[in-house]
Structure formats: structure tokens, C-alpha cells
Coordinates of C-alpha atoms and ligand atoms in Angstrom, one line a residue:
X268 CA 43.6 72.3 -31.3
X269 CA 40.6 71.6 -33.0
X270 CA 39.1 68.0 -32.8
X271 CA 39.9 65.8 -36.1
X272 CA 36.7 64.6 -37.8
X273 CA 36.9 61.3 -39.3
X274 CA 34.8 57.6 -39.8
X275 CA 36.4 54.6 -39.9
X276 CA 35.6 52.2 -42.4
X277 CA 36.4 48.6 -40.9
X278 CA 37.0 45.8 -43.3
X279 CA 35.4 42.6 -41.9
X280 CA 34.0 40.6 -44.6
X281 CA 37.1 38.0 -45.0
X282 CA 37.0 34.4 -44.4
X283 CA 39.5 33.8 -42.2
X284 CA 40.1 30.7 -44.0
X285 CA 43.9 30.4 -42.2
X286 CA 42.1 30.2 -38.8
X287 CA 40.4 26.8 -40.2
X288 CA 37.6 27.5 -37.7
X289 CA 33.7 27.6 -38.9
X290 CA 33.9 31.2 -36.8
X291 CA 34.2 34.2 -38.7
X292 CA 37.6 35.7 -37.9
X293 CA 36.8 38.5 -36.6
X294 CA 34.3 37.2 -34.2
X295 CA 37.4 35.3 -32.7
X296 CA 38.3 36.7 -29.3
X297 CA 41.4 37.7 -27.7
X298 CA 41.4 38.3 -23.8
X299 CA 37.5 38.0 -24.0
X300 CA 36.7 40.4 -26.6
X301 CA 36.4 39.9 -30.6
X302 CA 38.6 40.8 -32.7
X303 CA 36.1 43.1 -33.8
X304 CA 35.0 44.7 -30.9
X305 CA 38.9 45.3 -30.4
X306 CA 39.3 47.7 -33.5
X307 CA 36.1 49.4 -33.2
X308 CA 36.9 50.2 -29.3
X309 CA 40.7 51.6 -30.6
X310 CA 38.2 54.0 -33.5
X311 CA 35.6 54.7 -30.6
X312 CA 38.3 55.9 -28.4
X313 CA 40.6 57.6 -30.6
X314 CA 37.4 59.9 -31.5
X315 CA 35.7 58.4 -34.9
X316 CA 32.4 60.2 -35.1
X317 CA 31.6 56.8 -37.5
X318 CA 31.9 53.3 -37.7
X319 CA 31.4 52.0 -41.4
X320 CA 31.5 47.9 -41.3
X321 CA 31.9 45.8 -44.3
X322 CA 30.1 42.6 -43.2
X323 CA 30.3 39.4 -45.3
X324 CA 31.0 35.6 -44.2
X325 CA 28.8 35.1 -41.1
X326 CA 26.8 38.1 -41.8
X327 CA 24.5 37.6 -39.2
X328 CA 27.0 36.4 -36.3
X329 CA 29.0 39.7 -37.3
X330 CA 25.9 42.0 -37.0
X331 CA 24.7 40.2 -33.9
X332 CA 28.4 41.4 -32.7
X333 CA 27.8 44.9 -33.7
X334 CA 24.3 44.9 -32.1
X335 CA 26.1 44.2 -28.9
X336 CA 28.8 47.3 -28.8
X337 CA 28.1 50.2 -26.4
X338 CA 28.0 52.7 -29.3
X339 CA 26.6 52.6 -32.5
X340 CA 28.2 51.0 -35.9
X341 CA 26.5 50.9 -39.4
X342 CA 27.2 47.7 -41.6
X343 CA 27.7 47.4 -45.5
X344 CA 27.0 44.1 -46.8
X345 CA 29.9 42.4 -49.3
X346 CA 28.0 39.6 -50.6
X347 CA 30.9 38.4 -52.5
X348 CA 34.4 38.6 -51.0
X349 CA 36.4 40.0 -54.3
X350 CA 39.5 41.3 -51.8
X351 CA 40.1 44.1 -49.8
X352 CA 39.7 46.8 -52.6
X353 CA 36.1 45.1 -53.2
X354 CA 35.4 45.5 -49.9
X355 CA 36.3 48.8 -49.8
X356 CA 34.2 49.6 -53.1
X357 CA 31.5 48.1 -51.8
X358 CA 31.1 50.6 -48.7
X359 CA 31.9 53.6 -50.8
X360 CA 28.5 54.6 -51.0
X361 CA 28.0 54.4 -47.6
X362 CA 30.1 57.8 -47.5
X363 CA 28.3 59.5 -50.0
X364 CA 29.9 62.8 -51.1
X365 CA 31.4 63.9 -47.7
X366 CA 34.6 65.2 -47.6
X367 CA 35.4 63.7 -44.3
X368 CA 38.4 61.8 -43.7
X369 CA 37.6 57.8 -44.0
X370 CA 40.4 55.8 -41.6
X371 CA 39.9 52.4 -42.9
X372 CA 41.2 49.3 -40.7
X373 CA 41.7 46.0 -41.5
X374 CA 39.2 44.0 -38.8
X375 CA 41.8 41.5 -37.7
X376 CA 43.8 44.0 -36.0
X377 CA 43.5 43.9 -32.4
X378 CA 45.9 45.7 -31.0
X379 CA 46.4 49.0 -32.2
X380 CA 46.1 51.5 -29.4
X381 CA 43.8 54.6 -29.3
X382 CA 46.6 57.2 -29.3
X383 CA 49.0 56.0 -31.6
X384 CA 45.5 55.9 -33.9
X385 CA 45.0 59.4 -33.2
X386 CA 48.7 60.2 -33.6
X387 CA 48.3 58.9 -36.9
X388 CA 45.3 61.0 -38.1
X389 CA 47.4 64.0 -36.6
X390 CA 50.3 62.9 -38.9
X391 CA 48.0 62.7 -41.7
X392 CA 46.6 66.0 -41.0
X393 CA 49.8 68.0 -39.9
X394 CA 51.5 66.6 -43.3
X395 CA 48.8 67.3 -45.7
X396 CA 48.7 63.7 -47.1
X397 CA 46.1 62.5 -49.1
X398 CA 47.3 59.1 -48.5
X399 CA 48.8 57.8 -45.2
X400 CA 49.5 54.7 -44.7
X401 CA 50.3 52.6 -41.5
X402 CA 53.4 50.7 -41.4
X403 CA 55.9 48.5 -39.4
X404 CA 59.0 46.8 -39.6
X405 CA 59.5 43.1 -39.4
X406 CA 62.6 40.9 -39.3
X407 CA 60.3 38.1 -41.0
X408 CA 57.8 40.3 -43.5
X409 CA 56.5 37.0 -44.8
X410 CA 52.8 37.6 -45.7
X411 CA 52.3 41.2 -45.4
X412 CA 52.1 43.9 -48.1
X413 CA 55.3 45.2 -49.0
X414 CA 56.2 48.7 -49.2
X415 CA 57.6 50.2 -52.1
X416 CA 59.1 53.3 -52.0
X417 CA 60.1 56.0 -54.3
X418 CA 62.2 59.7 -53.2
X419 CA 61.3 58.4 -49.6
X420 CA 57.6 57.7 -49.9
X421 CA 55.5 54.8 -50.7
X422 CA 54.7 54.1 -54.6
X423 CA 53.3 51.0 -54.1
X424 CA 52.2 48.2 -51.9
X425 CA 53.4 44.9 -53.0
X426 CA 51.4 41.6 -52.2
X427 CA 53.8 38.7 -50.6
X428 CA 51.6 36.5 -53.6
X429 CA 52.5 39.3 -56.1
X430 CA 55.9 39.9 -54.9
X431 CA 59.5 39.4 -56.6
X432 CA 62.3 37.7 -54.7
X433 CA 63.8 41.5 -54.3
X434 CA 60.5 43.2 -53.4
X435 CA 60.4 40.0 -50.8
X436 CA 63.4 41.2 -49.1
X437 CA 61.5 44.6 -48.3
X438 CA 61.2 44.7 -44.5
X439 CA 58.5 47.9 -44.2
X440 CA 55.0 46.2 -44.4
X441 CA 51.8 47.3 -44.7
X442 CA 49.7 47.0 -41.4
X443 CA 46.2 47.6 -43.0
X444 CA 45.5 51.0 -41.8
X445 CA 45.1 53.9 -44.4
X446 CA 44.1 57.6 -44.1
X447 CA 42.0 58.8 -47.3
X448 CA 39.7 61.2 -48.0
X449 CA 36.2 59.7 -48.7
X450 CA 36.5 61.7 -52.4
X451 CA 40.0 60.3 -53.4
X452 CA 38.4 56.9 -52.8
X453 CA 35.9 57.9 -54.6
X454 CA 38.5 58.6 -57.6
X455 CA 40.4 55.7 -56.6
X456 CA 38.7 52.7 -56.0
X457 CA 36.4 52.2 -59.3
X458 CA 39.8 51.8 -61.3
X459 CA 41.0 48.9 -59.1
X460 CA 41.7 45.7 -61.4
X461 CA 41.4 42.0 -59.5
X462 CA 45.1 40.2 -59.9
X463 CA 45.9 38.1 -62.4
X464 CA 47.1 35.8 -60.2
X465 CA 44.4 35.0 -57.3
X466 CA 41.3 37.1 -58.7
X467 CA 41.6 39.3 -55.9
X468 CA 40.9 43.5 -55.9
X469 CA 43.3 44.8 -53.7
X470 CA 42.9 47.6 -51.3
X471 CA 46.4 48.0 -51.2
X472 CA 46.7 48.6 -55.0
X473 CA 45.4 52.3 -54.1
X474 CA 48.6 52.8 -53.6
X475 CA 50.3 52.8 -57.1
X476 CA 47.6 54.5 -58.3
X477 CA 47.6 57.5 -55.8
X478 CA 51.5 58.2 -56.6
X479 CA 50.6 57.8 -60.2
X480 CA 48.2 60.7 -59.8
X481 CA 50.8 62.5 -57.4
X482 CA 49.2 62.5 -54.3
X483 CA 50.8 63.2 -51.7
X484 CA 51.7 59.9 -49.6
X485 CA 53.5 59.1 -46.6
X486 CA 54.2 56.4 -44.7
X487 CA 53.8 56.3 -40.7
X488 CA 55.5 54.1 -38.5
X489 CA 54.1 51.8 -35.9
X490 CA 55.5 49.3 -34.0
X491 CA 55.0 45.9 -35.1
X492 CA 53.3 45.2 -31.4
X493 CA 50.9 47.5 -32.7
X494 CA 50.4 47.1 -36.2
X495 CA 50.4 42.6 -36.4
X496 CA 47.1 41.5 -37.9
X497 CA 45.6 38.1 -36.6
X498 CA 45.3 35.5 -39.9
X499 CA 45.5 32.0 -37.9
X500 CA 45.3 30.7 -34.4
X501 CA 49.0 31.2 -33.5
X502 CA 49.0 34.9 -34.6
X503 CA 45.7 34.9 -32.6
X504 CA 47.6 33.6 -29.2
X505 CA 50.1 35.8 -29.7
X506 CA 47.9 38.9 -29.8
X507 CA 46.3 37.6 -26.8
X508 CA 49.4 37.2 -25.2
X509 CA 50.2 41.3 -26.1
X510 CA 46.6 42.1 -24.8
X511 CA 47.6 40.6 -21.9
X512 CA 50.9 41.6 -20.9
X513 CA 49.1 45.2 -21.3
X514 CA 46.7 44.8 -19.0
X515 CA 48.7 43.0 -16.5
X516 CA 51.4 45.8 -17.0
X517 CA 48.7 48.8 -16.3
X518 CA 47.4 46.6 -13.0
X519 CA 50.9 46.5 -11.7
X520 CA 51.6 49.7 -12.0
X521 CA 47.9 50.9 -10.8
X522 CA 48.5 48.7 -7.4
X523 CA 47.4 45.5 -8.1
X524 CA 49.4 42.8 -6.4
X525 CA 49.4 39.9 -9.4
X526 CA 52.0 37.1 -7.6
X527 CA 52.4 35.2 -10.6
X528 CA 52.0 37.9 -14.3
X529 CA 53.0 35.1 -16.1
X530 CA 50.8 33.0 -15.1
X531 CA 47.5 35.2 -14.8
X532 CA 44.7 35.4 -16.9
X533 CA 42.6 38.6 -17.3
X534 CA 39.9 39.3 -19.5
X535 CA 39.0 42.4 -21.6
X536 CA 36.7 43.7 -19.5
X537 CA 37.2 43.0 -15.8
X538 CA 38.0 45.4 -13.6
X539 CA 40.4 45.1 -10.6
X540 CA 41.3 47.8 -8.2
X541 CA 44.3 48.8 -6.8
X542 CA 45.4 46.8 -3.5
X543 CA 43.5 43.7 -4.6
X544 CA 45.8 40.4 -4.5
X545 CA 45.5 38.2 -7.4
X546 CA 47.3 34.7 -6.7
X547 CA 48.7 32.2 -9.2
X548 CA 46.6 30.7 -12.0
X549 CA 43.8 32.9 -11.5
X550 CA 41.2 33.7 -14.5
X551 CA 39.2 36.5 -14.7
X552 CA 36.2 36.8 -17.1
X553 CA 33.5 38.6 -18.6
X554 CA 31.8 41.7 -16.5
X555 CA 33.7 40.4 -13.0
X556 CA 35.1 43.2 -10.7
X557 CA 37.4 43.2 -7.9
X558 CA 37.4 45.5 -5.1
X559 CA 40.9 47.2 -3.5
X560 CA 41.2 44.9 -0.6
X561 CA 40.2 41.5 -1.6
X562 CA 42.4 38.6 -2.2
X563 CA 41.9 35.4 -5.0
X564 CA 44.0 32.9 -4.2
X565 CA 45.4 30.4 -6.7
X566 CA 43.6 28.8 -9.4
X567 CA 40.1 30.4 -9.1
X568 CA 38.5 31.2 -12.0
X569 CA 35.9 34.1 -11.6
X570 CA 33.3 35.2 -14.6
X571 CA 30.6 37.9 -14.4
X572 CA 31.2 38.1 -10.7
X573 CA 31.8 40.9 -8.1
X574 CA 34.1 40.6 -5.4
X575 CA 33.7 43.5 -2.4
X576 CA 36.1 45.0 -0.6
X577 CA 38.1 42.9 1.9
X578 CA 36.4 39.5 0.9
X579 CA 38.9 36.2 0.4
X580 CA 37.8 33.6 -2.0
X581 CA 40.4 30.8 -1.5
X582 CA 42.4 28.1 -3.7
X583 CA 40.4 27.0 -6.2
X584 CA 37.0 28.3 -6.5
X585 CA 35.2 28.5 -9.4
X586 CA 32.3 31.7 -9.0
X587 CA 29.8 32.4 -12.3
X588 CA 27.4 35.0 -11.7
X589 CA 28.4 35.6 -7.8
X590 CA 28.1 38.4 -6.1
X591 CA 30.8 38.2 -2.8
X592 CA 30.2 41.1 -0.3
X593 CA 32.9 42.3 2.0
X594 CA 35.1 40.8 4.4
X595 CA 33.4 37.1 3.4
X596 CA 35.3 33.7 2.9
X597 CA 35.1 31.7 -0.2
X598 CA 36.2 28.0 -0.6
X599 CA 38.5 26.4 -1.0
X600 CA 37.1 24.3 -3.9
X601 CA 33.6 26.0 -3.8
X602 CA 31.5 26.6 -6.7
X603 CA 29.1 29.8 -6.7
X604 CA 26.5 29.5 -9.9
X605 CA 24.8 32.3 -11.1
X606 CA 22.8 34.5 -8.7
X607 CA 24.4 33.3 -5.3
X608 CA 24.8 36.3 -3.4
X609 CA 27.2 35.8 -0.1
X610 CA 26.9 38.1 2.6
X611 CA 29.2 40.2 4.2
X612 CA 31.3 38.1 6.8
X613 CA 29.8 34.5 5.5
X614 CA 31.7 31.6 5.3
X615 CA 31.3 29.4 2.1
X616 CA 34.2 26.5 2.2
X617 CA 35.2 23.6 0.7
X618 CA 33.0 21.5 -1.6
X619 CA 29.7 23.6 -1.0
X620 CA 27.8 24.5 -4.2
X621 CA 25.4 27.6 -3.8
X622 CA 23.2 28.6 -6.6
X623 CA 20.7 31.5 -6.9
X624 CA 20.7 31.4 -2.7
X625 CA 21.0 35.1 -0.7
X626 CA 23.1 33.8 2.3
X627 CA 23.0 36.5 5.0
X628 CA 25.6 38.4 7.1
X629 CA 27.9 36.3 8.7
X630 CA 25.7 32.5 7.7
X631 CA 28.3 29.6 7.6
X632 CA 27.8 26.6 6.0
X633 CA 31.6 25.7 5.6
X634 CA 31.6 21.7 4.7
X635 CA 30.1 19.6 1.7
X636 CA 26.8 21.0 0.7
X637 CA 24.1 22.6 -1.4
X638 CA 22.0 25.6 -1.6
X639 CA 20.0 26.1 -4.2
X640 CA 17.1 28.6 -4.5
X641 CA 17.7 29.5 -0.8
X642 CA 16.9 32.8 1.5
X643 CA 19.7 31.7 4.3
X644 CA 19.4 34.5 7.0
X645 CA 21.9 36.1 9.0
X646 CA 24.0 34.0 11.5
X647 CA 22.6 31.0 10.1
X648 CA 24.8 27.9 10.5
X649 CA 24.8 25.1 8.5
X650 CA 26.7 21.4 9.0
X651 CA 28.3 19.7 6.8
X652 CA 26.5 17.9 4.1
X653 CA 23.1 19.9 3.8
X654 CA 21.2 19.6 0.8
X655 CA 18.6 22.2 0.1
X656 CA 15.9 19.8 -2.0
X657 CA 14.6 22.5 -4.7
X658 CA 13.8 20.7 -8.3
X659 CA 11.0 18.0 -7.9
X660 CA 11.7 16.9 -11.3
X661 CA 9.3 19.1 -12.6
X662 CA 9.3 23.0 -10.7
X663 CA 12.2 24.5 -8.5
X664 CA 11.5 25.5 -5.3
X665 CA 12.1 27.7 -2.4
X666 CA 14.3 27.1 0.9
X667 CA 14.3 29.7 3.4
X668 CA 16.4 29.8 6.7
X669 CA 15.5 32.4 8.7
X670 CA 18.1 34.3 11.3
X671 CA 19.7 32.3 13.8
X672 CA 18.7 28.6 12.7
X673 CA 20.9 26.1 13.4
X674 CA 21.1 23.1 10.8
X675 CA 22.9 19.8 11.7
X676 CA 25.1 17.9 9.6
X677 CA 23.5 15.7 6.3
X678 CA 20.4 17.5 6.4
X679 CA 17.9 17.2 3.7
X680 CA 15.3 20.0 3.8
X681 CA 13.0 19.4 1.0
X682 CA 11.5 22.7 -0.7
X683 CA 8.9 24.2 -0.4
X684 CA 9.8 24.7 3.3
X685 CA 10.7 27.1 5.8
X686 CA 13.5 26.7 8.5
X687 CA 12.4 29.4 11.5
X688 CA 14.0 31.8 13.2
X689 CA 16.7 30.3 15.6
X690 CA 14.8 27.1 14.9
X691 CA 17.3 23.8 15.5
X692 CA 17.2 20.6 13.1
X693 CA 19.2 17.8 14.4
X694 CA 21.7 16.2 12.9
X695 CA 20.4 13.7 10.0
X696 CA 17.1 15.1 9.9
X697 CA 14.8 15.2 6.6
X698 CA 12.5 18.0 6.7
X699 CA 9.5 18.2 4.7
X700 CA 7.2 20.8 6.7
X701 CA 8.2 23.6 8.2
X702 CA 9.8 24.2 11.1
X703 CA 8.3 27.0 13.8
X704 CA 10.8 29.9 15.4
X705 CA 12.8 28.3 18.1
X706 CA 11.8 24.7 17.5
X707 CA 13.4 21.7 17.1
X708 CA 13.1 19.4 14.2
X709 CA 14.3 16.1 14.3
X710 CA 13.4 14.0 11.0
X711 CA 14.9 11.0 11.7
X712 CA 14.2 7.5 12.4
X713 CA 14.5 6.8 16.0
X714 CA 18.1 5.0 17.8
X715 CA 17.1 1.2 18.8
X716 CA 19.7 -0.9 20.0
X717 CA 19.2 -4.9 20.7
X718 CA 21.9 -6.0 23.0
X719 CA 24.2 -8.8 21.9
X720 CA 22.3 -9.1 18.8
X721 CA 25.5 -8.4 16.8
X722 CA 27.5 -11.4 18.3
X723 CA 24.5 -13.5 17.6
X724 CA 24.1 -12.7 14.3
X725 CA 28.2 -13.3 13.3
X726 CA 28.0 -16.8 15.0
X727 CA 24.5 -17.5 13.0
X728 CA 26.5 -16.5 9.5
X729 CA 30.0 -18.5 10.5
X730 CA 28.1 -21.7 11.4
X731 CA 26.5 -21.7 7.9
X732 CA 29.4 -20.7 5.8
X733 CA 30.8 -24.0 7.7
X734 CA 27.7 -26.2 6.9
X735 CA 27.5 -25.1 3.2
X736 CA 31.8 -25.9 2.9
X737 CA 31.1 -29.6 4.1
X738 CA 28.2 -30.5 1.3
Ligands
LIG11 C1 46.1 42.6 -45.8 C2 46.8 43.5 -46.8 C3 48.3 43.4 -46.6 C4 48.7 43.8 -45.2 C5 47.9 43.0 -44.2 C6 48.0 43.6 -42.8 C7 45.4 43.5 -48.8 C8 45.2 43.0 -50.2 N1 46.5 43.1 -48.1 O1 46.5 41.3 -46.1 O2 49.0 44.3 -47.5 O3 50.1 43.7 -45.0 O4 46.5 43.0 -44.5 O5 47.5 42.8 -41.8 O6 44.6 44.3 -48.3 N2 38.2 41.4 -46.0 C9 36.9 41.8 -46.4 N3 36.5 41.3 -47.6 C10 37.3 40.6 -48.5 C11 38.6 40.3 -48.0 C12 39.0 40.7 -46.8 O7 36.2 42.4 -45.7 O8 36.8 40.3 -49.6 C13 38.6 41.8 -44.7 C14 39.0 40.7 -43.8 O9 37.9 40.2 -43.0 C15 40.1 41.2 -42.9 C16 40.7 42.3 -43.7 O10 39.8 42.6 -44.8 O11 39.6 41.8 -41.7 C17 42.1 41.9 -44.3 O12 42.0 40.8 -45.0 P1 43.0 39.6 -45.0 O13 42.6 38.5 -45.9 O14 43.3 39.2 -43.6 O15 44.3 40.4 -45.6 P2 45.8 40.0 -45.4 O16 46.2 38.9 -46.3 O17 46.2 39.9 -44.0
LIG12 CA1 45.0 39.9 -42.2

């Protein structure tokens, strides 16, 4: 079959004034990823060779949005938002005199998958339709264009504003997605009239004026899973929610063990292979991967960060920015900032903060610390309570431990400084040069004990308490 040629024309210059949220709507994100960047992925994949934006409130946010997609979009600017059909109008130029097919989506529409897109064009195609339309059923229509039909196929598209109490009734709604050639919009939209009622131009108003001219229309189902647009912050859970269950639904049946699905929180663009473990209350964000293999126990929340193959990152860890390599323990309750990389077969537990540190193959530090700007070697360990020293108030600065050291509990090593290989620092110790290979380091001021001086300092204190209660 030969490939279907068409550009999308995405409609993205609305308010979103039912969100009451100083974001543009479509820069609102469900499961990580703007509502934008949601229907422009379903065009990409479904095979538009274009991507025709109309850009208006929070032009700049918007653009800044578009700048960041993988593939390239071109934006029209709707200075003014007049409606839908204004918006519309206003991009027309933008497809010159082609012939080409123009697929135009609302912008608030997440959800819509790439097939049933491209099932749709196909319909469009197959049938001969100068208009299709993209439609759904709903038990509650309440808000959404209505579709009036004639012999079987759409004559209209009634506003809920515009609407009678019968038209009301009318449970086949409009779900913002049209098929039209570029040149019957060209005929079409300059004789759009704004409503008398809210001022608006109306895309949807196309419609009448299509069946007027006998086009050929048809209507193509969708389920309403598919087709719900996103106008204020419960619609916008609830898409989430759908987004979701998807993903969660594909991992399960890929091989990802997720204890808890309802209670699991993946974003857009994670990646998790199959025969990782996902425990309860776990959320996943931004670019973070997890390898077949690993486990995440409950509660941790991961963003931007890679997990290898085999590696356990325990009850409530919180990694941004962490790289984990394989067969290496996390927490519980650590925290991994951006650029800690953990070896493979290191231990990080329980309270112990590590920030832009390497910490080599099989290093420990398993108690109450923190590592910050840090080389840590391999089979380094470290006690409970270290503090790598690195900010001065002024500069950061650089701890290195090299293989083999040993480091005591509540150190301090303060940076710049260099712990040597297999180099000991005893227990309590505050370093401030470095330490040679094999040395010990002891940093500490030295044990004194004065015999019986405690009992004679008690009695000294109790006689005066009783001198000062007889006064
Ligand atoms: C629209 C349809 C309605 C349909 C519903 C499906 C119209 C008149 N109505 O209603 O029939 O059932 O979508 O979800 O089209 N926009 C602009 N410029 C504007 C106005 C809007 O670019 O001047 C953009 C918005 O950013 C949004 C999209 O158009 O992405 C739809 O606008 P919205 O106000 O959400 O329309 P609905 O009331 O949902
Ligand atoms: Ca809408």
C-alpha cells in the first residue's frame, strides 16, 4: 500500500482558561510529557511528513516546547484567539496551494494513539471523504460539539453553548480531529462567521458548510478513551490516569514485575526492561532507565537516572541524576544528587547523601554520610558519619580516596585532600592534608584521663548547690 501523505495542523493557541493555571494548557503535562508533545508524538508516529502549530497565549513557553521535540515542527502565530476556526484561518497560509491532506488536531488531546490516527487517514482515504471527522460516544456529552446528522452523515457540528435542549441530548461528539484537504479549507474557512453568542469562529462550523456544498462527510468512530480532550485539571488527572494504565499495561505484559499497578507511577519516557521488579509507591521520571534484573523497592522515587542490570536500590531512596551500575545496593533512605555514579557491587545505605562522587567497585560507605565532589576508589570503606568537606563558602572542592583506604567513623576530610591508597584514618579524625599510601592518619585530639577527677568534681557542684539554698 502506498504510504499516506499528510501534515497535521495542531491547534494550540487557547487559553485554557478552565485549567485556572498561569500555564498554557497545552504546556500542562500528563505522565511527564506536555500535552503538546503528546499529540505531536501520536502525528510523528502515525507518519505526518508535517507539523503545522498554531501558537498563541504563552507564545514563547509554547515555542520553547516545540524547540525541544526530537523532530521538527513549524509554528503559526494567532495573535488574537477568535476560536478554533480563527485559528485554523490563521495557519491556512502556512499550506499554501498543496493539495496534501491537512489532519488538524485539537492540542489538548493527549491520548489519541498512533494507529487508530492512521486508521483514520486510511478511512478517510479508502472512503473518498472530503471531510472526516473524529467522533465518540459519551453517556454525559456535556461540553463537546455535537454531531448532527443527516441520511447517516454529519451536517453539522453543534456547540454545547449553541446547542438546543434536543441537539443536547445528542450523544456522538466531536473529538477535535478533522481530515480536509488543504484546498477545501482553503474554500471553507474564509466564510466562517464568529457566533452571535460568544464572538467565537468556530472550526467546527466547517461542518454545515461542507454538507451545504455536498462534500462528501463521514464520521469515524473512536473510543472516548481515545478521543477525551483535557479542558481543566480533573479532565487532566484523568488522562494521566489512561496514560498510565497504558504504560503500566504494556510493562506487564513485556515482563515487568510492578507489585503494586495501582499504586505505581511511571513517566512518559522511562524505560524499564523486562524482568526488572518495581515495588510499591515507586515513581519514575524524566530520561531514567531500568535494566532486566534490578529491583526498586517501595517508595523510591528515581528521575534522570540509570539503574544496571542486577543492582537493588532499597525502600525509600530518592536518586536525581544517578547513574547505579550492576549488582550495587542502594539505601534504604539514601539520596543520590546529580552526577553520583555508584560502582558495580558498592554499597550506599541508609541516610548517606552522595553528590557528583564516582564511588568505585565494590566501595561501602553504608551509615550516615556525605560525599560530595569525591573520586572514592575501589574497595574503599567508609564508617559511619563521614563528611567529605567540599564548599569553603566560596569554591567546591575535590575529595579523592584512592583503592583500599579505610576511613573510620565521623570523619571529616576537608577538600582539597587526598586519602592514599590503602591509607587508614582513625576513627574521629579531621583531615586537612593528605594522607600518604598505607599511612595512618589520626586527626584527633589526644585521650587524657585524670583519675577520680569526676567524683571530685560532682561533690565540688553538690556542696555549692547546698551553700547557695541556705542564703
Ligand atoms: C472543541 C470543539 C468541540 C469538540 C472539542 C473536543 C470547537 C469550536 N469546538 O471544543 O466541538 O467537541 O474541542 O475536545 O472547535 N485554540 C486555539 N485558538 C483559539 C481557540 C482554541 O488555538 O482561538 C486551541 C486550544 O488551544 C485547544 C484547541 O484549540 O488546544 C481546542 O480549543 P478548546 O477551547 O479546548 O475547545 P473545546 O471547547 O474543547
Ligand atoms: Ca478542549
Amino acid at each position: 500500500m502506498n504510504p499516506l501523505r499528510f501534515s497535521t495542523l495542531v491547534l494550540a493557541g487557547g487559553k485554557g482558561t478552565r485549567m485556572k493555571s498561569a500555564l498554557p494548557k497545552v504546556l500542562h503535562k500528563a505522565c511527564g510529557r506536555t500535552l503538546l508533545a503528546h499529540v505531536l508524538e501520536t502525528a510523528r508516529e502515525a507518519g505526518a511528513s508535517r507539523h503545522v502549530v498554531v501558537v498563541g497565549v504563552g507564545r514563547d513557553e509554547v515555542k520553547a516546547e516545540l524547540a525541544s521535540l526530537s523532530f521538527a515542527t513549524e509554528d503559526v502565530w494567532q495573535e488574537q484567539q477568535k476560536g478554533t476556526g480563527h485559528a485554523a484561518l490563521t495557519a491556512l497560509p502556512a499550506f499554501g496551494g498543496s493539495v496534501s491532506l491537512v489532519v488538524i488536531l485539537n492540542g489538548d488531546g493527549p491520548l489519541l494513539r498512533a494507529e487508530t490516527l492512521r486508521a483514520f487517514v486510511e478511512n478517510h482515504s479508502k472512503k473518498k471523504a472530503d471531510l472526516s471527522l473524529g467522533v465518540m460516544e459519551l453517556e454525559i456529552p456535556f461540553g463537546y460539539g455535537r454531531i448532527v446528522k443527516k441520511g447517516g452523515k454529519p451536517s453539522a457540528i453543534v456547540e454545547e453553548k449553541e446547542a438546543s435542549e434536543k441537539e443536547k441530548k445528542i450523544k456522538t461528539v466531536n473529538g477535535g480531529l478533522y481530515a480536509v484537504s488543504a484546498k477545501l479549507l482553503l474554500q471553507l474557512l474564509p466564510r466562517l462567521q464568529a457566533s452571535k453568542r460568544t464572538g467565537e469562529i468556530y472550526l467546527t462550523d466547517i461542518v454545515a458548510l461542507a454538507a451545504k456544498a455536498k462534500k462528501k462527510l463521514e464520521a469515524f468512530p473512536i473510543s472516548s478513551a481515545e478521543l477525551g480532550g483535557v479542558n481543566d485539571l480533573l479532565q487532566l488527572a484523568e488522562a494521566e490516569a489512561v496514560l498510565r494504565r497504558r504504560r503500566i499495561e504494556q510493562w506487564l505484559k513485556d515482563g515487568v514485575r510492578i507489585e503494586a499497578p495501582e499504586a505505581f507511577w511511571p513517566d512518559g519516557n522511562v524505560i524499564c526492561e523486562p524482568g526488572a521488579v518495581l515495588g510499591p509507591n515507586v515513581v519514575l521520571k524524566g530520561s531514567t532507565k531500568i535494566a532486566s534484573g534490578s529491583v526498586i523497592e517501595a517508595g523510591c522515587v528515581l528521575i534522570d537516572s540509570v539503574v544496571e542490570s542486577g543492582a537493588v536500590v532499597k525502600a525509600y531512596s530518592h536518586l536525581e541524576g544517578a547513574v547505579v551500575k550492576g549488582g550495587a545496593q542502594i539505601g534504604p533512605f539514601a539520596r543520590l544528587r546529580p552526577g553520583a555514579a555508584i560502582g558495580e557491587e558498592a554499597r550506599i545505605g541508609n541516610f548517606v547523601e552522595v553528590k557528583k562522587s564516582v564511588i568505585g567497585k565494590g566501595s561501602k560507605a553504608n551509615h550516615l554520610s556525605y560525599i560530595g565532589d569525591a573520586e572514592v576508589g575501589e574497595g574503599v570503606n567508609i564508617g559511619c558519619g563521614f563528611v567529605a568537606c567540599n564548599y569553603d563558602g566560596v569554591n567546591k572542592h575535590k575529595t579523592t580516596i584512592e583503592d583500599g583506604a579505610f576511613i573510620g567513623s565521623n570523619v571529616n576530610t576537608v577538600a582539597p585532600v587526598t586519602v592514599g591508597k590503602d591509607a587508614y584514618v582513625a576513627t574521629g579524625s579531621t583531615v586537612t592534608r593528605n594522607v600518604p599510601d598505607g599511612a595512618l592518619a589520626v586527626g584527633r585530639a589526644k585521650q587524657e584521663n585524670k583519675e577520680g577527677y569526676a567524683d571530685r568534681l560532682r561533690s565540688r557542684m553538690q556542696a555549692a548547690k547546698k551553700a547557695k539554698g541556705k542564703v
